[in-house]
Amino acid sequence: MKDRIHKLFQEHFGGTGTIYTSAGRINLIGEHTDYNGGFVFPGAIDKGMMAMIRLNGTDRVRVWAADMNDGAEFGFDESDAPAAQWARYVFGVCMEIIRSRGPLLRGFDAVFAGDVPLGAGMSSSAALESTFAYALNDMLGLGIESMELARIGQRTEHNYCGVKCGIMDQFASIFGRSGSLIRLDCRSMEFRYYPFHPEGYRLVLLDSAVKHELASSAYNRRRQSCENVVAAVKAAGHPWVEFLRDVRPQMLEEVRDKVSAEDFMRAEYVIDEIQRVLDVCDALEKDDYETVGEKMYATHEGMSRLYEVSCPELDFLNSLARECGVTGSRVMGGGFGGCTINLVKDGLYDEFIAKAVREYAARFGHEPKVYPVVISDGARKLE
Ligand code: GLA
């Protein structure tokens, strides 16, 4: 990828620049909990985005997207926002840096490419945002702290891409560390690295290769449901409640008749899921992967039946894992397509993958993609 970027940079802008990279992510457990002030448990992976960048001495940005075979040019002004979605990520990061730090940005030329599959729930967009946020901060010596870099990526999604996402993806993409998962408390923003080397098990993603067109509006509606329930609980005599994180099951019961059945279901899922992350942390302390796996299946159930962000393809992959005796399996990320994440015993691995590929293809007419998980570093400059 490096060579390709180098060659394209040469072609489009001449000469060479500095290479930065950032990662996609997995999440062991804790889905749709981040924007509810709960816990998540992600890690960066060995697939991500890479960019070659060089300041160009002007106040304009020229970017070439190698995988899209498309270019864009813009200045730092809202009226100059590019139309292509991929370019809006880069533009958004620039504008959010300016919003956060003042007009310190300078024009630059860049070529980027990636190997994190788009729309597979592995956060290709966060990897792109983090690459540029990290790179510009580094090149211009802006002194922006890492958590703020993640926030810049998140606000890019909110303000330029129409997705009211939480902080998990950008956090993992910036803070990822080889060999470790990270438990993040999305209310206090405290986090802890957990070395993750499950002896005798492997993590593998099965990509359904399904993309849901309306995923962003469906995602925003889920978030709205959570906020509706928080408002109802507050009004029912718990004014201190800020997030679903603060809502005990009993308090949710109190508002059963005051919220829609759908919003109630969504909140039920989130409250259970926040607890599941904590249970998984306890289980990991004891190397108890059977419990980790059970919780993953429970998450899938919840995401499929209560939060309703699964789809037939992902449910199929999940059932197949269960039939095969896989330790844990669930839909990963926002849902509406993308991957399942599977915790599989070494001895079962080959058999499971072969069966999943065969039976999925027989049922849906195309094979799922298989990505063994390698937990890797997050955003950085490549020497
Ligand atoms: C997407 C969002 C994240 C998070 C997950 C679900 O990846 O970007 O903030 O909400 O969905 O856990």
Tab-separated table of C-alpha atoms and ligand atoms in Angstrom:
chain	number	residue	atom	x	y	z
A	1	MET	CA	0.000	0.000	0.000
A	2	LYS	CA	2.875	2.305	0.877
A	3	ASP	CA	4.408	1.926	-2.576
A	4	ARG	CA	1.126	2.548	-4.314
A	5	ILE	CA	0.535	5.723	-2.311
A	6	HIS	CA	4.041	6.868	-3.005
A	7	LYS	CA	3.657	6.341	-6.716
A	8	LEU	CA	0.328	8.136	-6.863
A	9	PHE	CA	1.677	11.036	-4.846
A	10	GLN	CA	4.518	11.356	-7.282
A	11	GLU	CA	2.077	11.307	-10.194
A	12	HIS	CA	-0.397	13.829	-8.801
A	13	PHE	CA	1.766	16.227	-6.840
A	14	GLY	CA	5.370	15.349	-7.581
A	15	GLY	CA	7.985	14.415	-4.993
A	16	THR	CA	7.125	12.788	-1.726
A	17	GLY	CA	5.593	13.480	1.697
A	18	THR	CA	5.236	11.989	5.164
A	19	ILE	CA	3.238	8.824	5.714
A	20	TYR	CA	0.693	8.493	8.495
A	21	THR	CA	-1.628	5.638	9.264
A	22	SER	CA	-4.504	4.790	11.522
A	23	ALA	CA	-6.481	1.663	12.232
A	24	GLY	CA	-9.923	0.179	11.935
A	25	ARG	CA	-11.242	-1.473	15.062
A	26	ILE	CA	-12.944	-4.493	16.525
A	27	ASN	CA	-15.066	-4.432	19.645
A	28	LEU	CA	-15.175	-7.454	21.934
A	29	ILE	CA	-18.374	-6.334	23.625
A	30	GLY	CA	-20.319	-3.133	24.435
A	31	GLU	CA	-22.299	-2.100	21.370
A	32	HIS	CA	-24.417	1.087	21.245
A	33	THR	CA	-23.294	1.778	24.785
A	34	ASP	CA	-20.848	4.592	24.012
A	35	TYR	CA	-23.436	7.307	23.360
A	36	ASN	CA	-25.266	6.091	26.443
A	37	GLY	CA	-22.368	6.868	28.766
A	38	GLY	CA	-21.579	3.155	29.147
A	39	PHE	CA	-18.543	0.974	28.571
A	40	VAL	CA	-16.993	-0.347	25.369
A	41	PHE	CA	-14.157	-2.813	24.836
A	42	PRO	CA	-12.511	-2.152	21.467
A	43	GLY	CA	-9.061	-2.646	20.003
A	44	ALA	CA	-7.361	-1.360	16.860
A	45	ILE	CA	-6.658	-3.877	14.098
A	46	ASP	CA	-4.028	-4.455	11.438
A	47	LYS	CA	-6.257	-2.958	8.755
A	48	GLY	CA	-6.712	0.751	8.355
A	49	MET	CA	-6.006	3.832	6.313
A	50	MET	CA	-2.719	5.267	5.199
A	51	ALA	CA	-1.955	8.712	3.792
A	52	MET	CA	1.033	10.501	2.368
A	53	ILE	CA	0.791	14.201	3.180
A	54	ARG	CA	2.842	17.318	2.478
A	55	LEU	CA	2.146	20.976	3.216
A	56	ASN	CA	1.805	22.824	-0.080
A	57	GLY	CA	2.376	26.430	0.943
A	58	THR	CA	-1.144	27.531	-0.044
A	59	ASP	CA	-4.436	27.699	1.833
A	60	ARG	CA	-5.990	24.933	-0.209
A	61	VAL	CA	-6.162	21.178	0.157
A	62	ARG	CA	-5.774	18.723	-2.702
A	63	VAL	CA	-6.546	15.096	-1.930
A	64	TRP	CA	-6.452	12.003	-4.058
A	65	ALA	CA	-8.405	8.935	-2.896
A	66	ALA	CA	-6.519	5.998	-4.403
A	67	ASP	CA	-9.246	3.402	-3.828
A	68	MET	CA	-11.940	5.652	-5.254
A	69	ASN	CA	-9.776	6.829	-8.129
A	70	ASP	CA	-11.115	10.282	-7.417
A	71	GLY	CA	-9.735	13.629	-6.337
A	72	ALA	CA	-11.035	16.698	-4.510
A	73	GLU	CA	-9.834	20.210	-3.857
A	74	PHE	CA	-11.143	22.641	-1.243
A	75	GLY	CA	-10.308	25.626	0.944
A	76	PHE	CA	-11.061	26.040	4.640
A	77	ASP	CA	-14.474	27.508	4.232
A	78	GLU	CA	-17.919	25.933	4.650
A	79	SER	CA	-18.936	27.242	1.242
A	80	ASP	CA	-16.137	25.163	-0.249
A	81	ALA	CA	-17.322	21.819	1.181
A	82	PRO	CA	-16.697	19.002	-1.306
A	83	ALA	CA	-19.605	16.921	-2.555
A	84	ALA	CA	-18.030	13.446	-2.487
A	85	GLN	CA	-18.691	11.646	0.785
A	86	TRP	CA	-15.123	10.426	1.143
A	87	ALA	CA	-13.818	13.997	0.778
A	88	ARG	CA	-16.233	15.289	3.402
A	89	TYR	CA	-14.383	13.226	6.003
A	90	VAL	CA	-11.138	15.028	5.233
A	91	PHE	CA	-12.851	18.405	4.940
A	92	GLY	CA	-14.738	17.815	8.198
A	93	VAL	CA	-11.544	16.997	10.078
A	94	CYS	CA	-9.967	20.232	8.822
A	95	MET	CA	-12.977	22.309	9.809
A	96	GLU	CA	-13.232	20.670	13.230
A	97	ILE	CA	-9.545	21.305	13.884
A	98	ILE	CA	-10.113	24.959	13.057
A	99	ARG	CA	-13.157	25.014	15.334
A	100	SER	CA	-11.118	23.486	18.132
A	101	ARG	CA	-7.845	25.382	17.671
A	102	GLY	CA	-8.462	28.462	15.582
A	103	PRO	CA	-7.269	29.149	12.044
A	104	LEU	CA	-3.927	27.374	12.337
A	105	LEU	CA	-4.315	24.967	9.450
A	106	ARG	CA	-2.248	25.218	6.288
A	107	GLY	CA	-2.962	23.833	2.853
A	108	PHE	CA	-1.675	20.372	2.010
A	109	ASP	CA	-1.561	17.716	-0.683
A	110	ALA	CA	-2.403	14.137	0.200
A	111	VAL	CA	-2.966	10.694	-1.266
A	112	PHE	CA	-4.663	8.049	0.831
A	113	ALA	CA	-5.658	4.408	0.539
A	114	GLY	CA	-6.992	1.779	2.883
A	115	ASP	CA	-7.352	-1.924	3.455
A	116	VAL	CA	-10.109	-1.821	6.026
A	117	PRO	CA	-13.229	-2.954	4.195
A	118	LEU	CA	-15.774	-0.149	3.728
A	119	GLY	CA	-19.135	-0.559	5.421
A	120	ALA	CA	-18.121	-3.773	7.187
A	121	GLY	CA	-18.535	-2.351	10.680
A	122	MET	CA	-14.782	-2.079	11.168
A	123	SER	CA	-14.748	1.728	11.182
A	124	SER	CA	-13.079	2.628	7.933
A	125	SER	CA	-14.367	6.179	8.352
A	126	ALA	CA	-12.895	6.589	11.841
A	127	ALA	CA	-9.583	5.303	10.489
A	128	LEU	CA	-9.683	7.971	7.799
A	129	GLU	CA	-10.600	10.762	10.214
A	130	SER	CA	-7.951	9.692	12.703
A	131	THR	CA	-5.251	9.473	10.060
A	132	PHE	CA	-5.809	13.074	8.991
A	133	ALA	CA	-6.437	14.466	12.472
A	134	TYR	CA	-3.292	12.810	13.801
A	135	ALA	CA	-1.208	13.814	10.785
A	136	LEU	CA	-2.205	17.480	10.732
A	137	ASN	CA	-1.707	17.794	14.472
A	138	ASP	CA	1.732	16.259	14.151
A	139	MET	CA	2.885	18.115	11.052
A	140	LEU	CA	1.748	21.511	12.251
A	141	GLY	CA	2.682	20.965	15.895
A	142	LEU	CA	-0.816	21.937	17.019
A	143	GLY	CA	-0.479	20.256	20.418
A	144	ILE	CA	-3.954	18.717	20.337
A	145	GLU	CA	-4.334	15.956	22.939
A	146	SER	CA	-5.211	12.465	21.761
A	147	MET	CA	-8.712	12.457	23.244
A	148	GLU	CA	-9.468	15.708	21.467
A	149	LEU	CA	-8.196	14.190	18.204
A	150	ALA	CA	-10.753	11.421	18.678
A	151	ARG	CA	-13.456	14.025	19.385
A	152	ILE	CA	-12.514	15.869	16.196
A	153	GLY	CA	-13.197	12.662	14.257
A	154	GLN	CA	-16.466	12.126	16.088
A	155	ARG	CA	-17.647	15.681	15.429
A	156	THR	CA	-16.744	15.222	11.766
A	157	GLU	CA	-19.269	12.366	11.660
A	158	HIS	CA	-21.880	14.485	13.448
A	159	ASN	CA	-21.448	17.676	11.497
A	160	TYR	CA	-20.299	16.576	8.045
A	161	CYS	CA	-21.518	13.013	7.595
A	162	GLY	CA	-24.893	12.953	9.357
A	163	VAL	CA	-24.080	10.160	11.838
A	164	LYS	CA	-24.596	10.961	15.506
A	165	CYS	CA	-22.042	8.355	16.540
A	166	GLY	CA	-20.441	7.788	19.917
A	167	ILE	CA	-16.715	8.008	20.590
A	168	MET	CA	-15.708	4.339	20.422
A	169	ASP	CA	-14.409	4.100	16.863
A	170	GLN	CA	-12.284	7.225	16.837
A	171	PHE	CA	-11.045	6.448	20.340
A	172	ALA	CA	-9.886	2.961	19.328
A	173	SER	CA	-8.380	4.233	16.121
A	174	ILE	CA	-6.262	6.807	17.988
A	175	PHE	CA	-5.492	4.941	21.223
A	176	GLY	CA	-5.123	1.375	19.898
A	177	ARG	CA	-2.128	-0.613	21.099
A	178	SER	CA	-0.751	-3.850	19.671
A	179	GLY	CA	-1.914	-6.902	21.640
A	180	SER	CA	-4.321	-5.010	23.903
A	181	LEU	CA	-8.013	-4.340	24.022
A	182	ILE	CA	-9.105	-1.183	25.796
A	183	ARG	CA	-11.985	-0.819	28.182
A	184	LEU	CA	-13.311	2.710	27.951
A	185	ASP	CA	-15.803	4.290	30.299
A	186	CYS	CA	-17.577	6.632	27.903
A	187	ARG	CA	-18.911	8.811	30.721
A	188	SER	CA	-15.700	9.582	32.595
A	189	MET	CA	-13.483	8.782	29.575
A	190	GLU	CA	-11.218	6.715	31.813
A	191	PHE	CA	-9.716	3.740	30.073
A	192	ARG	CA	-7.563	0.736	30.751
A	193	TYR	CA	-5.552	-1.497	28.430
A	194	TYR	CA	-6.186	-5.240	28.732
A	195	PRO	CA	-3.515	-7.432	27.121
A	196	PHE	CA	-5.577	-9.903	25.131
A	197	HIS	CA	-3.936	-13.228	24.307
A	198	PRO	CA	-6.654	-15.784	24.848
A	199	GLU	CA	-4.693	-18.999	25.143
A	200	GLY	CA	-6.332	-21.680	22.997
A	201	TYR	CA	-8.782	-19.326	21.276
A	202	ARG	CA	-8.826	-17.089	18.226
A	203	LEU	CA	-10.881	-14.082	17.247
A	204	VAL	CA	-12.150	-14.014	13.694
A	205	LEU	CA	-14.519	-11.734	11.807
A	206	LEU	CA	-16.963	-13.062	9.254
A	207	ASP	CA	-18.041	-10.297	6.934
A	208	SER	CA	-21.541	-10.814	5.583
A	209	ALA	CA	-20.718	-8.275	2.848
A	210	VAL	CA	-24.164	-6.788	3.407
A	211	LYS	CA	-24.431	-3.008	3.493
A	212	HIS	CA	-27.548	-1.321	4.694
A	213	GLU	CA	-28.270	1.851	2.737
A	214	LEU	CA	-30.204	3.558	5.507
A	215	ALA	CA	-27.818	2.586	8.271
A	216	SER	CA	-27.035	6.151	9.326
A	217	SER	CA	-30.645	7.238	9.744
A	218	ALA	CA	-31.488	3.987	11.546
A	219	TYR	CA	-28.489	4.529	13.811
A	220	ASN	CA	-29.604	8.073	14.644
A	221	ARG	CA	-33.107	6.788	15.414
A	222	ARG	CA	-31.662	4.297	17.929
A	223	ARG	CA	-29.860	7.117	19.614
A	224	GLN	CA	-33.062	9.158	19.697
A	225	SER	CA	-34.913	6.275	21.388
A	226	CYS	CA	-32.293	6.200	24.123
A	227	GLU	CA	-32.602	9.923	24.650
A	228	ASN	CA	-36.403	9.671	24.807
A	229	VAL	CA	-36.136	7.140	27.619
A	230	VAL	CA	-33.594	9.242	29.513
A	231	ALA	CA	-35.971	12.221	29.307
A	232	ALA	CA	-38.857	10.118	30.599
A	233	VAL	CA	-36.821	8.747	33.521
A	234	LYS	CA	-35.651	12.240	34.437
A	235	ALA	CA	-39.217	13.483	34.423
A	236	ALA	CA	-40.316	10.539	36.574
A	237	GLY	CA	-38.438	11.834	39.612
A	238	HIS	CA	-34.787	11.151	38.745
A	239	PRO	CA	-33.570	14.534	37.545
A	240	TRP	CA	-29.887	13.625	37.943
A	241	VAL	CA	-30.051	10.974	35.242
A	242	GLU	CA	-27.908	11.940	32.297
A	243	PHE	CA	-27.487	8.729	30.305
A	244	LEU	CA	-29.038	5.251	30.137
A	245	ARG	CA	-25.911	4.279	32.078
A	246	ASP	CA	-27.563	5.915	35.099
A	247	VAL	CA	-30.845	4.052	34.706
A	248	ARG	CA	-31.397	0.948	36.839
A	249	PRO	CA	-33.836	-1.714	35.541
A	250	GLN	CA	-36.333	-0.666	38.238
A	251	MET	CA	-36.278	2.933	37.015
A	252	LEU	CA	-36.903	1.765	33.484
A	253	GLU	CA	-39.939	-0.186	34.728
A	254	GLU	CA	-41.318	3.029	36.235
A	255	VAL	CA	-41.585	4.625	32.797
A	256	ARG	CA	-42.874	1.608	30.889
A	257	ASP	CA	-46.194	3.331	30.170
A	258	LYS	CA	-44.635	6.678	29.409
A	259	VAL	CA	-42.423	5.636	26.500
A	260	SER	CA	-43.156	3.733	23.305
A	261	ALA	CA	-42.783	-0.047	23.380
A	262	GLU	CA	-39.984	0.358	20.877
A	263	ASP	CA	-38.037	2.881	22.936
A	264	PHE	CA	-38.493	0.656	25.981
A	265	MET	CA	-36.978	-2.322	24.177
A	266	ARG	CA	-34.025	-0.260	22.998
A	267	ALA	CA	-33.301	0.894	26.544
A	268	GLU	CA	-33.619	-2.633	27.924
A	269	TYR	CA	-30.927	-3.771	25.526
A	270	VAL	CA	-28.554	-0.913	26.379
A	271	ILE	CA	-28.884	-1.350	30.143
A	272	ASP	CA	-28.153	-5.082	29.860
A	273	GLU	CA	-25.284	-4.467	27.465
A	274	ILE	CA	-23.525	-2.009	29.770
A	275	GLN	CA	-23.611	-4.659	32.507
A	276	ARG	CA	-22.337	-7.308	30.088
A	277	VAL	CA	-19.151	-5.347	29.433
A	278	LEU	CA	-18.409	-5.312	33.155
A	279	ASP	CA	-19.173	-9.032	33.413
A	280	VAL	CA	-16.803	-9.728	30.535
A	281	CYS	CA	-14.040	-7.755	32.260
A	282	ASP	CA	-14.488	-9.876	35.397
A	283	ALA	CA	-14.441	-13.040	33.308
A	284	LEU	CA	-11.266	-11.951	31.523
A	285	GLU	CA	-9.520	-11.403	34.861
A	286	LYS	CA	-10.102	-15.127	35.464
A	287	ASP	CA	-9.306	-16.251	31.917
A	288	ASP	CA	-12.873	-17.481	31.785
A	289	TYR	CA	-13.492	-17.374	28.034
A	290	GLU	CA	-16.610	-19.511	28.253
A	291	THR	CA	-18.355	-16.695	30.111
A	292	VAL	CA	-16.976	-14.130	27.662
A	293	GLY	CA	-18.485	-16.202	24.850
A	294	GLU	CA	-21.877	-16.549	26.566
A	295	LYS	CA	-22.058	-12.791	26.955
A	296	MET	CA	-21.250	-12.332	23.272
A	297	TYR	CA	-24.187	-14.561	22.333
A	298	ALA	CA	-26.392	-12.601	24.725
A	299	THR	CA	-25.324	-9.383	23.021
A	300	HIS	CA	-26.284	-10.833	19.664
A	301	GLU	CA	-29.724	-11.781	20.971
A	302	GLY	CA	-30.220	-8.285	22.325
A	303	MET	CA	-29.000	-6.566	19.181
A	304	SER	CA	-31.175	-8.771	17.030
A	305	ARG	CA	-34.418	-8.819	19.036
A	306	LEU	CA	-34.436	-5.703	21.199
A	307	TYR	CA	-32.219	-3.202	19.432
A	308	GLU	CA	-33.102	-4.628	16.001
A	309	VAL	CA	-29.825	-3.837	14.273
A	310	SER	CA	-29.086	-7.318	12.933
A	311	CYS	CA	-30.185	-8.766	9.595
A	312	PRO	CA	-30.939	-12.283	8.278
A	313	GLU	CA	-27.355	-12.757	7.061
A	314	LEU	CA	-25.834	-11.915	10.438
A	315	ASP	CA	-28.413	-13.976	12.327
A	316	PHE	CA	-27.543	-16.874	10.041
A	317	LEU	CA	-23.815	-16.554	10.779
A	318	ASN	CA	-24.554	-16.323	14.473
A	319	SER	CA	-26.756	-19.447	14.534
A	320	LEU	CA	-24.178	-21.310	12.527
A	321	ALA	CA	-21.509	-20.426	15.080
A	322	ARG	CA	-23.722	-21.685	17.866
A	323	GLU	CA	-24.426	-24.956	16.030
A	324	CYS	CA	-20.708	-25.479	15.489
A	325	GLY	CA	-19.995	-25.039	19.195
A	326	VAL	CA	-18.130	-21.746	18.739
A	327	THR	CA	-17.475	-20.156	22.154
A	328	GLY	CA	-18.890	-16.705	21.365
A	329	SER	CA	-20.352	-14.905	18.366
A	330	ARG	CA	-22.253	-11.711	17.725
A	331	VAL	CA	-22.883	-8.907	15.283
A	332	MET	CA	-20.149	-6.297	15.699
A	333	GLY	CA	-20.291	-2.501	15.427
A	334	GLY	CA	-23.355	-0.457	14.589
A	335	GLY	CA	-25.086	-3.359	12.826
A	336	PHE	CA	-27.386	-3.292	9.783
A	337	GLY	CA	-24.873	-5.486	7.967
A	338	GLY	CA	-21.138	-5.877	8.355
A	339	CYS	CA	-19.448	-8.567	10.432
A	340	THR	CA	-19.899	-11.040	13.203
A	341	ILE	CA	-17.034	-11.331	15.666
A	342	ASN	CA	-16.344	-14.890	16.773
A	343	LEU	CA	-14.330	-16.314	19.643
A	344	VAL	CA	-13.346	-19.784	18.470
A	345	LYS	CA	-11.327	-22.563	20.078
A	346	ASP	CA	-8.154	-23.348	18.115
A	347	GLY	CA	-9.239	-26.923	17.497
A	348	LEU	CA	-12.552	-25.871	15.998
A	349	TYR	CA	-11.288	-23.008	13.878
A	350	ASP	CA	-10.718	-24.664	10.480
A	351	GLU	CA	-13.882	-26.694	10.630
A	352	PHE	CA	-15.976	-23.660	11.626
A	353	ILE	CA	-14.588	-21.404	8.911
A	354	ALA	CA	-15.016	-24.039	6.212
A	355	LYS	CA	-18.597	-24.710	7.252
A	356	ALA	CA	-19.482	-21.024	7.583
A	357	VAL	CA	-18.121	-20.219	4.121
A	358	ARG	CA	-19.855	-23.202	2.530
A	359	GLU	CA	-23.247	-22.812	4.154
A	360	TYR	CA	-23.385	-19.037	3.887
A	361	ALA	CA	-22.575	-19.216	0.179
A	362	ALA	CA	-25.220	-21.903	-0.354
A	363	ARG	CA	-27.805	-19.746	1.368
A	364	PHE	CA	-26.964	-16.237	0.163
A	365	GLY	CA	-25.161	-16.842	-3.107
A	366	HIS	CA	-21.817	-15.344	-2.094
A	367	GLU	CA	-19.132	-16.235	0.412
A	368	PRO	CA	-18.569	-14.252	3.582
A	369	LYS	CA	-15.112	-12.741	3.902
A	370	VAL	CA	-12.921	-14.066	6.676
A	371	TYR	CA	-10.648	-11.747	8.666
A	372	PRO	CA	-8.516	-13.217	11.442
A	373	VAL	CA	-8.173	-10.472	14.063
A	374	VAL	CA	-4.725	-9.045	14.750
A	375	ILE	CA	-4.854	-6.412	17.488
A	376	SER	CA	-2.546	-3.614	16.458
A	377	ASP	CA	-1.420	-0.043	17.051
A	378	GLY	CA	-3.583	2.990	16.385
A	379	ALA	CA	-2.694	6.306	14.735
A	380	ARG	CA	0.982	6.969	14.082
A	381	LYS	CA	3.572	8.336	11.726
A	382	LEU	CA	5.436	5.722	9.680
A	383	GLU	CA	9.157	6.267	9.606
B	1	GLA	C1	-20.784	2.708	15.309
B	1	GLA	C2	-20.525	4.045	16.001
B	1	GLA	C3	-19.957	3.855	17.396
B	1	GLA	C4	-20.794	2.876	18.204
B	1	GLA	C5	-21.069	1.611	17.390
B	1	GLA	C6	-22.012	0.679	18.099
B	1	GLA	O1	-19.585	2.052	15.044
B	1	GLA	O2	-19.630	4.825	15.249
B	1	GLA	O3	-19.854	5.086	18.065
B	1	GLA	O4	-21.974	3.473	18.655
B	1	GLA	O5	-21.603	1.897	16.127
B	1	GLA	O6	-21.450	0.204	19.261
